[in-house]
């Protein structure tokens, strides 16, 4: 199997809620057992829209890391770090800006969309225009192959692929590339060299993607290959120059089915959230006061779950038997709404209990959290530096 490296980031702009948990965090905690994972706090990205309220960002950074850890992100399996603590991201962003056509940035759909949506804020800034390029730098600097994101972010990954391609096209064409690639094949040894050639031919002659995958895996598994030779062999497979930056793929985060307290999708902007560290009392109260089917004015009025936001929560939290019970007893007015809500309250509290217990441990021990992040930053920085060394070299910036 080809080596996968997963990277994703989140902007620190407030408390995380059940929508984040069911949408993003459960996905991350699954991925961390399957692949090498890096998860980071995108504090610079938050500044692009919150440049005039940096306090919000400052307060949210550690709280967000605590929420991640509480939700099950395991620092023993995943690298957790803060973007601004790895300044190499900024350097790559700046260097990539040299080859980024303005039109590409202006055409990214989120650019105009967000400017219109957040019209109260002046987003005609250089930083905001460059948002997707900063994101590209985040991704490319780790040579990430997979980027879990929501559907709205897919154009940013597409953009990143185009930037990587352009970079490799401009800087990956060293003099004598073919000869160097041939020499690298020899270093694989007779057997593997022949296999590489065969797979390359299969891919180039008939577009056989399995052959391409197999050849990539062969290269990744090969010990003792220099970074330069590895890139030549990867690039040679597809007929281009060196693959210095890797084109990542978007992995669509399953759309969060988490409904909010009013039946719309749970989101901070709708003010319908349950945050991960809200007290059990507050949560019970929020659910008890949720709107229900407006037809049920009196306890004896029958209702229709299809018209009730509480039903959507049963869809997330209840098994078939419980849903059957809701369906029948709502329609026949055999139960009242408070009775119907109780199992949902119990389920949400049961889900959050271990999360809140873990969060309390981390919140009580800020040094522990800081150490986890500090280790993560060190690890990330080491990987980022390696890419930057090469980027500088091919861009003619490694003077000695
Ligand atoms: N733009 C992403 C969001 O708003 C956050 C982000 C920044 C990100 N850099 C990233 C996500 C790199 C994935 C990879 O959700
Ligand atoms: Fe909604 Fe349940 Fe009340 Fe029916 S009984 S209206 S499903 S809360």
Short mmCIF file of C-alpha atoms and ligand atoms in Angstrom, two decimals:
data_model
loop_
_atom_site.label_atom_id
_atom_site.label_comp_id
_atom_site.label_asym_id
_atom_site.label_seq_id
_atom_site.Cartn_x
_atom_site.Cartn_y
_atom_site.Cartn_z
CA UNK A 1 0.00 0.00 0.00
CA UNK A 2 1.23 3.47 -0.79
CA UNK A 3 2.33 5.59 2.12
CA UNK A 4 -0.49 7.86 3.18
CA UNK A 5 -0.03 10.96 5.19
CA UNK A 6 -3.15 12.65 6.46
CA UNK A 7 -3.22 16.32 7.38
CA UNK A 8 -6.05 18.52 8.51
CA UNK A 9 -6.53 21.79 10.31
CA UNK A 10 -9.22 23.70 12.11
CA UNK A 11 -9.53 27.39 12.78
CA UNK A 12 -9.68 28.36 16.46
CA UNK A 13 -12.72 30.59 16.53
CA UNK A 14 -14.75 29.29 19.48
CA UNK A 15 -15.93 26.27 21.45
CA UNK A 16 -16.36 22.99 19.67
CA UNK A 17 -19.82 21.45 19.72
CA UNK A 18 -21.53 18.15 18.94
CA UNK A 19 -21.59 19.05 15.25
CA UNK A 20 -17.78 19.15 15.20
CA UNK A 21 -17.65 15.93 17.16
CA UNK A 22 -19.96 13.95 14.87
CA UNK A 23 -18.62 15.54 11.71
CA UNK A 24 -14.89 16.08 12.05
CA UNK A 25 -13.46 14.71 15.28
CA UNK A 26 -14.85 11.18 15.10
CA UNK A 27 -13.43 11.04 11.59
CA UNK A 28 -9.99 12.18 12.80
CA UNK A 29 -9.90 9.69 15.65
CA UNK A 30 -10.67 6.89 13.21
CA UNK A 31 -8.03 8.03 10.72
CA UNK A 32 -5.31 8.31 13.33
CA UNK A 33 -5.34 4.52 13.75
CA UNK A 34 -5.19 3.89 10.02
CA UNK A 35 -2.59 6.40 8.80
CA UNK A 36 0.10 8.78 9.84
CA UNK A 37 -1.85 11.89 10.86
CA UNK A 38 -1.08 15.54 11.52
CA UNK A 39 -3.75 17.80 13.00
CA UNK A 40 -3.11 21.46 13.56
CA UNK A 41 -4.64 24.65 14.85
CA UNK A 42 -4.91 27.06 11.90
CA UNK A 43 -4.45 30.24 13.90
CA UNK A 44 -3.13 32.26 10.95
CA UNK A 45 -6.18 31.27 8.94
CA UNK A 46 -8.37 32.51 11.78
CA UNK A 47 -6.57 35.84 11.61
CA UNK A 48 -7.56 36.31 7.98
CA UNK A 49 -11.15 36.89 9.10
CA UNK A 50 -10.66 37.78 12.78
CA UNK A 51 -7.74 40.16 12.38
CA UNK A 52 -9.49 42.78 14.49
CA UNK A 53 -10.45 40.40 17.34
CA UNK A 54 -7.31 38.39 18.01
CA UNK A 55 -8.43 37.75 21.61
CA UNK A 56 -10.97 35.24 20.30
CA UNK A 57 -8.21 33.29 18.63
CA UNK A 58 -5.88 33.46 21.58
CA UNK A 59 -8.53 32.15 23.94
CA UNK A 60 -9.67 29.41 21.61
CA UNK A 61 -6.33 27.82 20.75
CA UNK A 62 -5.75 25.84 23.94
CA UNK A 63 -9.42 25.19 24.50
CA UNK A 64 -9.68 23.70 21.06
CA UNK A 65 -6.70 21.45 21.63
CA UNK A 66 -8.30 20.29 24.88
CA UNK A 67 -11.52 19.54 23.00
CA UNK A 68 -9.59 17.50 20.42
CA UNK A 69 -7.78 15.49 23.06
CA UNK A 70 -10.99 15.01 25.03
CA UNK A 71 -12.75 13.77 21.92
CA UNK A 72 -10.09 11.11 21.47
CA UNK A 73 -7.35 12.59 19.35
CA UNK A 74 -4.39 10.61 20.66
CA UNK A 75 -1.03 12.39 20.73
CA UNK A 76 0.65 8.99 20.66
CA UNK A 77 -0.83 8.35 17.21
CA UNK A 78 -1.28 11.83 15.74
CA UNK A 79 0.94 14.90 15.63
CA UNK A 80 -0.93 17.84 17.15
CA UNK A 81 0.52 21.30 16.55
CA UNK A 82 -0.11 25.00 16.02
CA UNK A 83 0.42 26.54 12.59
CA UNK A 84 2.14 29.72 13.75
CA UNK A 85 4.66 27.69 15.75
CA UNK A 86 5.99 26.28 12.49
CA UNK A 87 6.95 29.47 10.68
CA UNK A 88 8.13 27.42 7.70
CA UNK A 89 4.48 27.48 6.57
CA UNK A 90 4.83 31.23 6.08
CA UNK A 91 8.02 30.86 4.13
CA UNK A 92 6.51 28.31 1.78
CA UNK A 93 3.40 30.46 1.41
CA UNK A 94 5.56 33.40 0.38
CA UNK A 95 7.67 31.37 -2.05
CA UNK A 96 4.59 29.81 -3.63
CA UNK A 97 3.12 33.29 -4.03
CA UNK A 98 5.83 33.94 -6.63
CA UNK A 99 4.26 31.44 -9.01
CA UNK A 100 0.59 31.90 -8.11
CA UNK A 101 -1.45 33.73 -10.73
CA UNK A 102 -3.79 36.25 -9.12
CA UNK A 103 -6.65 35.00 -11.27
CA UNK A 104 -6.41 31.54 -9.68
CA UNK A 105 -6.95 33.04 -6.25
CA UNK A 106 -9.73 35.35 -7.37
CA UNK A 107 -11.58 32.43 -8.92
CA UNK A 108 -11.61 30.25 -5.77
CA UNK A 109 -15.34 30.17 -4.95
CA UNK A 110 -14.93 30.77 -1.20
CA UNK A 111 -13.27 34.12 -1.91
CA UNK A 112 -16.34 35.96 -3.19
CA UNK A 113 -18.79 33.82 -1.18
CA UNK A 114 -17.20 34.58 2.16
CA UNK A 115 -16.72 38.24 1.33
CA UNK A 116 -20.45 38.47 0.68
CA UNK A 117 -21.40 36.35 3.68
CA UNK A 118 -19.20 38.28 6.09
CA UNK A 119 -20.05 41.60 4.50
CA UNK A 120 -19.84 43.45 7.82
CA UNK A 121 -16.10 42.86 7.73
CA UNK A 122 -13.64 44.33 5.27
CA UNK A 123 -12.19 41.25 3.63
CA UNK A 124 -10.62 42.99 0.68
CA UNK A 125 -7.25 42.20 2.21
CA UNK A 126 -4.13 40.60 0.86
CA UNK A 127 -4.25 37.97 3.61
CA UNK A 128 -7.79 36.92 2.82
CA UNK A 129 -7.13 36.63 -0.90
CA UNK A 130 -4.16 34.42 -0.05
CA UNK A 131 -6.16 32.14 2.29
CA UNK A 132 -6.18 29.17 -0.10
CA UNK A 133 -2.48 29.57 -0.84
CA UNK A 134 -1.62 29.53 2.86
CA UNK A 135 -3.70 26.37 3.07
CA UNK A 136 -1.72 24.94 0.16
CA UNK A 137 1.49 25.66 2.01
CA UNK A 138 0.09 23.90 5.12
CA UNK A 139 -0.58 20.81 3.06
CA UNK A 140 2.37 20.74 0.69
CA UNK A 141 4.99 21.36 3.34
CA UNK A 142 4.17 17.94 4.88
CA UNK A 143 3.78 16.20 1.53
CA UNK A 144 0.35 15.15 2.74
CA UNK A 145 -1.45 12.73 0.46
CA UNK A 146 -4.89 12.97 2.05
CA UNK A 147 -6.71 15.95 3.43
CA UNK A 148 -9.98 15.36 5.26
CA UNK A 149 -12.19 18.40 4.72
CA UNK A 150 -15.80 19.42 4.38
CA UNK A 151 -17.33 19.90 0.94
CA UNK A 152 -16.81 23.68 1.08
CA UNK A 153 -13.06 23.15 1.24
CA UNK A 154 -12.72 20.86 -1.77
CA UNK A 155 -11.91 23.76 -4.15
CA UNK A 156 -8.99 24.64 -1.87
CA UNK A 157 -7.56 21.15 -2.27
CA UNK A 158 -8.08 21.33 -6.01
CA UNK A 159 -6.24 24.65 -5.97
CA UNK A 160 -3.43 23.06 -3.94
CA UNK A 161 -3.04 20.34 -6.55
CA UNK A 162 -2.71 22.94 -9.26
CA UNK A 163 -0.08 24.84 -7.30
CA UNK A 164 1.90 21.63 -6.70
CA UNK A 165 1.73 20.76 -10.37
CA UNK A 166 2.86 24.22 -11.39
CA UNK A 167 5.70 24.16 -8.89
CA UNK A 168 6.92 20.74 -10.03
CA UNK A 169 6.64 21.81 -13.63
CA UNK A 170 8.72 24.93 -13.12
CA UNK A 171 11.29 23.66 -10.64
CA UNK A 172 11.32 19.90 -11.14
CA UNK A 173 13.03 19.99 -14.51
CA UNK A 174 16.68 19.60 -13.68
CA UNK A 175 19.30 19.23 -16.41
CA UNK A 176 19.88 15.59 -17.31
CA UNK A 177 16.67 14.42 -15.63
CA UNK A 178 16.27 11.30 -17.76
CA UNK A 179 19.84 10.15 -17.19
CA UNK A 180 19.52 10.73 -13.47
CA UNK A 181 16.25 8.82 -13.38
CA UNK A 182 17.85 5.90 -15.25
CA UNK A 183 20.71 5.92 -12.78
CA UNK A 184 18.21 5.88 -9.90
CA UNK A 185 16.47 2.84 -11.42
CA UNK A 186 19.80 1.00 -11.38
CA UNK A 187 20.06 1.69 -7.67
CA UNK A 188 16.86 -0.27 -7.10
CA UNK A 189 18.74 -3.45 -8.05
CA UNK A 190 18.03 -5.82 -10.92
CA UNK A 191 14.76 -7.31 -9.78
CA UNK A 192 13.08 -4.21 -8.45
CA UNK A 193 14.49 -2.10 -11.25
CA UNK A 194 12.91 -4.42 -13.81
CA UNK A 195 9.62 -4.37 -11.92
CA UNK A 196 9.68 -0.58 -11.83
CA UNK A 197 10.27 -0.44 -15.59
CA UNK A 198 7.48 -2.90 -16.24
CA UNK A 199 5.00 -0.99 -14.06
CA UNK A 200 6.04 2.32 -15.61
CA UNK A 201 5.49 0.95 -19.11
CA UNK A 202 2.11 -0.44 -18.11
CA UNK A 203 1.06 2.91 -16.72
CA UNK A 204 2.38 4.98 -19.58
CA UNK A 205 1.11 2.73 -22.35
CA UNK A 206 -2.32 1.87 -21.02
CA UNK A 207 -2.93 4.30 -18.17
CA UNK A 208 -3.09 1.39 -15.70
CA UNK A 209 -3.65 3.12 -12.35
CA UNK A 210 -2.96 -0.05 -10.37
CA UNK A 211 0.45 -0.22 -11.97
CA UNK A 212 1.07 3.40 -10.97
CA UNK A 213 0.02 2.68 -7.39
CA UNK A 214 2.17 -0.43 -7.24
CA UNK A 215 5.19 1.43 -8.59
CA UNK A 216 4.73 4.23 -6.07
CA UNK A 217 4.51 1.68 -3.27
CA UNK A 218 7.67 0.04 -4.55
CA UNK A 219 9.51 3.36 -4.35
CA UNK A 220 8.18 4.22 -0.93
CA UNK A 221 9.16 0.84 0.48
CA UNK A 222 12.66 1.08 -0.91
CA UNK A 223 15.15 1.73 1.89
CA UNK A 224 18.23 3.84 1.47
CA UNK A 225 17.03 5.82 -1.53
CA UNK A 226 18.00 9.49 -1.41
CA UNK A 227 15.18 12.00 -1.37
CA UNK A 228 16.27 13.32 -4.76
CA UNK A 229 16.24 9.85 -6.34
CA UNK A 230 12.88 9.10 -4.81
CA UNK A 231 11.41 12.22 -6.39
CA UNK A 232 13.03 11.46 -9.73
CA UNK A 233 11.60 7.96 -9.72
CA UNK A 234 8.16 9.24 -8.78
CA UNK A 235 8.30 11.96 -11.42
CA UNK A 236 9.69 9.63 -14.09
CA UNK A 237 6.72 7.29 -13.62
CA UNK A 238 4.40 9.94 -14.90
CA UNK A 239 6.81 11.27 -17.47
CA UNK A 240 7.39 14.68 -15.86
CA UNK A 241 10.24 16.09 -13.84
CA UNK A 242 10.94 15.58 -10.14
CA UNK A 243 7.89 15.46 -7.91
CA UNK A 244 9.06 17.84 -5.26
CA UNK A 245 5.62 18.70 -3.97
CA UNK A 246 3.00 16.00 -3.78
CA UNK A 247 -0.52 16.55 -5.09
CA UNK A 248 -2.88 15.80 -2.20
CA UNK A 249 -6.34 14.32 -2.40
CA UNK A 250 -9.38 15.64 -0.61
CA UNK A 251 -11.09 13.09 1.60
CA UNK A 252 -14.60 14.29 2.04
CA UNK A 253 -15.63 14.36 5.69
CA UNK A 254 -19.04 12.69 5.79
CA UNK A 255 -21.46 15.60 6.03
CA UNK A 256 -22.36 16.03 9.66
CA UNK A 257 -25.83 14.71 10.20
CA UNK A 258 -25.87 16.36 13.57
CA UNK A 259 -29.05 18.40 13.83
CA UNK A 260 -29.13 21.43 16.06
CA UNK A 261 -31.68 22.30 18.73
CA UNK A 262 -33.98 23.88 16.16
CA UNK A 263 -33.84 21.17 13.50
CA UNK A 264 -31.41 23.04 11.25
CA UNK A 265 -27.84 21.78 10.98
CA UNK A 266 -25.94 22.40 14.23
CA UNK A 267 -23.84 25.51 13.75
CA UNK A 268 -22.56 28.35 15.86
CA UNK A 269 -24.07 30.88 13.49
CA UNK A 270 -27.57 29.44 14.07
CA UNK A 271 -27.15 29.57 17.82
CA UNK A 272 -28.48 26.02 18.14
CA UNK A 273 -25.49 24.15 19.51
CA UNK A 274 -24.58 21.93 22.42
CA UNK A 275 -20.92 22.44 23.12
CA UNK A 276 -18.73 19.56 24.18
CA UNK A 277 -18.06 20.96 27.62
CA UNK A 278 -21.47 22.32 28.48
CA UNK A 279 -22.72 21.28 31.93
CA UNK A 280 -25.23 18.41 32.14
CA UNK A 281 -27.79 20.77 33.67
CA UNK A 282 -27.49 23.26 30.86
CA UNK A 283 -27.72 20.48 28.28
CA UNK A 284 -30.84 18.98 29.89
CA UNK A 285 -32.44 22.37 29.98
CA UNK A 286 -31.62 23.11 26.35
CA UNK A 287 -33.15 19.85 25.19
CA UNK A 288 -36.17 20.13 27.49
CA UNK A 289 -36.96 23.54 26.02
CA UNK A 290 -36.43 22.50 22.40
CA UNK A 291 -39.34 23.23 20.09
CA UNK A 292 -41.44 20.22 19.07
CA UNK A 293 -44.20 19.62 16.54
CA UNK A 294 -46.28 22.82 16.89
CA UNK A 295 -49.45 20.74 16.48
CA UNK A 296 -48.93 19.31 19.95
CA UNK A 297 -50.33 22.19 21.94
CA UNK A 298 -51.94 20.05 24.61
CA UNK A 299 -50.60 16.81 25.92
CA UNK A 300 -53.53 15.00 24.29
CA UNK A 301 -52.88 16.41 20.81
CA UNK A 302 -51.25 13.81 18.53
CA UNK A 303 -48.05 14.82 16.76
CA UNK A 304 -45.92 14.00 13.78
CA UNK A 305 -42.23 13.25 14.39
CA UNK A 306 -41.44 14.37 10.84
CA UNK A 307 -42.28 17.89 11.92
CA UNK A 308 -40.25 17.78 15.12
CA UNK A 309 -36.56 18.67 15.67
CA UNK A 310 -36.40 16.20 18.57
CA UNK A 311 -37.06 13.39 16.13
CA UNK A 312 -33.83 14.27 14.27
CA UNK A 313 -31.97 13.76 17.51
CA UNK A 314 -33.62 10.37 17.95
CA UNK A 315 -32.33 9.55 14.50
CA UNK A 316 -28.80 10.14 15.73
CA UNK A 317 -29.09 8.70 19.22
CA UNK A 318 -31.84 6.07 19.35
CA UNK A 319 -32.01 2.49 18.18
CA UNK A 320 -34.83 1.11 16.04
CA UNK A 321 -36.94 0.02 18.99
CA UNK A 322 -36.80 3.42 20.62
CA UNK A 323 -37.63 5.17 17.36
CA UNK A 324 -40.57 2.87 16.85
CA UNK A 325 -41.75 3.80 20.33
CA UNK A 326 -41.44 7.53 19.54
CA UNK A 327 -43.21 7.18 16.25
CA UNK A 328 -46.18 5.28 17.63
CA UNK A 329 -46.60 7.12 20.89
CA UNK A 330 -46.18 10.59 19.38
CA UNK A 331 -48.81 9.92 16.73
CA UNK A 332 -51.23 8.50 19.30
CA UNK A 333 -50.39 11.09 21.96
CA UNK A 334 -49.52 8.24 24.30
CA UNK A 335 -46.50 10.16 25.58
CA UNK A 336 -45.75 13.79 26.24
CA UNK A 337 -42.84 15.60 24.67
CA UNK A 338 -40.85 15.73 27.90
CA UNK A 339 -41.06 11.96 28.13
CA UNK A 340 -39.96 11.69 24.52
CA UNK A 341 -36.97 13.94 25.10
CA UNK A 342 -35.64 12.10 28.12
CA UNK A 343 -33.88 9.30 26.20
CA UNK A 344 -32.20 11.93 24.02
CA UNK A 345 -30.99 13.82 27.07
CA UNK A 346 -29.67 10.58 28.56
CA UNK A 347 -27.89 9.64 25.34
CA UNK A 348 -26.24 13.03 24.86
CA UNK A 349 -25.07 13.09 28.47
CA UNK A 350 -23.76 9.53 28.22
CA UNK A 351 -21.87 10.42 25.05
CA UNK A 352 -20.34 13.52 26.57
CA UNK A 353 -19.50 12.05 29.97
CA UNK A 354 -16.16 10.45 29.05
CA UNK A 355 -15.31 13.43 26.85
CA UNK A 356 -15.93 15.86 29.68
CA UNK A 357 -13.98 13.73 32.12
CA UNK A 358 -10.98 13.72 29.85
CA UNK A 359 -11.37 17.43 29.16
CA UNK A 360 -11.32 18.12 32.91
CA UNK A 361 -8.05 16.23 33.29
CA UNK A 362 -6.43 18.26 30.54
CA UNK A 363 -7.94 21.54 31.69
CA UNK A 364 -6.49 20.96 35.16
CA UNK A 365 -3.07 20.32 33.75
CA UNK A 366 -2.16 23.05 31.24
CA UNK A 367 1.48 21.95 31.29
CA UNK A 368 0.50 18.55 29.97
CA UNK A 369 -1.41 20.14 27.08
CA UNK A 370 1.44 22.52 26.33
CA UNK A 371 3.93 19.67 26.32
CA UNK A 372 1.82 17.64 23.91
CA UNK A 373 1.61 20.59 21.55
CA UNK A 374 5.24 21.46 21.98
CA UNK A 375 6.28 17.91 21.03
CA UNK A 376 3.89 18.05 18.08
CA UNK A 377 5.35 21.35 16.90
CA UNK A 378 8.89 19.97 17.10
CA UNK A 379 7.91 16.96 15.07
CA UNK A 380 6.04 19.01 12.49
CA UNK A 381 8.90 21.48 12.21
CA UNK A 382 11.38 18.70 11.48
CA UNK A 383 9.25 17.49 8.58
CA UNK A 384 8.56 21.00 7.34
CA UNK A 385 12.26 21.86 7.36
CA UNK A 386 13.10 18.90 5.22
CA UNK A 387 10.68 20.03 2.52
CA UNK A 388 11.88 23.61 2.77
CA UNK A 389 15.49 22.59 2.34
CA UNK A 390 14.56 21.13 -0.99
CA UNK A 391 12.25 23.91 -2.03
CA UNK A 392 15.00 26.44 -1.39
CA UNK A 393 17.44 24.34 -3.32
CA UNK A 394 15.35 24.06 -6.46
CA UNK A 395 14.40 27.73 -6.25
CA UNK A 396 18.05 28.66 -6.21
CA UNK A 397 18.09 29.82 -2.59
CA UNK A 398 20.54 27.48 -0.93
CA UNK A 399 23.69 29.54 -0.99
CA UNK A 400 26.68 28.08 0.70
N1 LIG B 1 -9.56 26.22 5.74
C1 LIG B 1 -9.87 25.13 6.65
C2 LIG B 1 -11.27 25.35 7.21
O1 LIG B 1 -11.74 26.44 7.24
C3 LIG B 1 -8.86 25.06 7.76
C4 LIG B 1 -7.50 24.71 7.24
C5 LIG B 1 -6.42 25.52 7.16
C6 LIG B 1 -7.11 23.46 6.70
N2 LIG B 1 -5.35 24.86 6.62
C7 LIG B 1 -5.76 23.61 6.32
C8 LIG B 1 -7.77 22.25 6.49
C9 LIG B 1 -5.07 22.55 5.72
C10 LIG B 1 -7.08 21.21 5.89
C11 LIG B 1 -5.71 21.37 5.51
O2 LIG B 1 -11.87 24.39 7.64
FE1 LIG B 2 -41.50 15.60 18.99
FE2 LIG B 2 -41.43 13.52 20.60
FE3 LIG B 2 -43.11 15.55 21.08
FE4 LIG B 2 -43.53 13.91 19.06
S1 LIG B 2 -43.56 13.36 21.22
S2 LIG B 2 -43.66 16.12 19.01
S3 LIG B 2 -41.46 13.46 18.39
S4 LIG B 2 -40.88 15.61 21.11
#
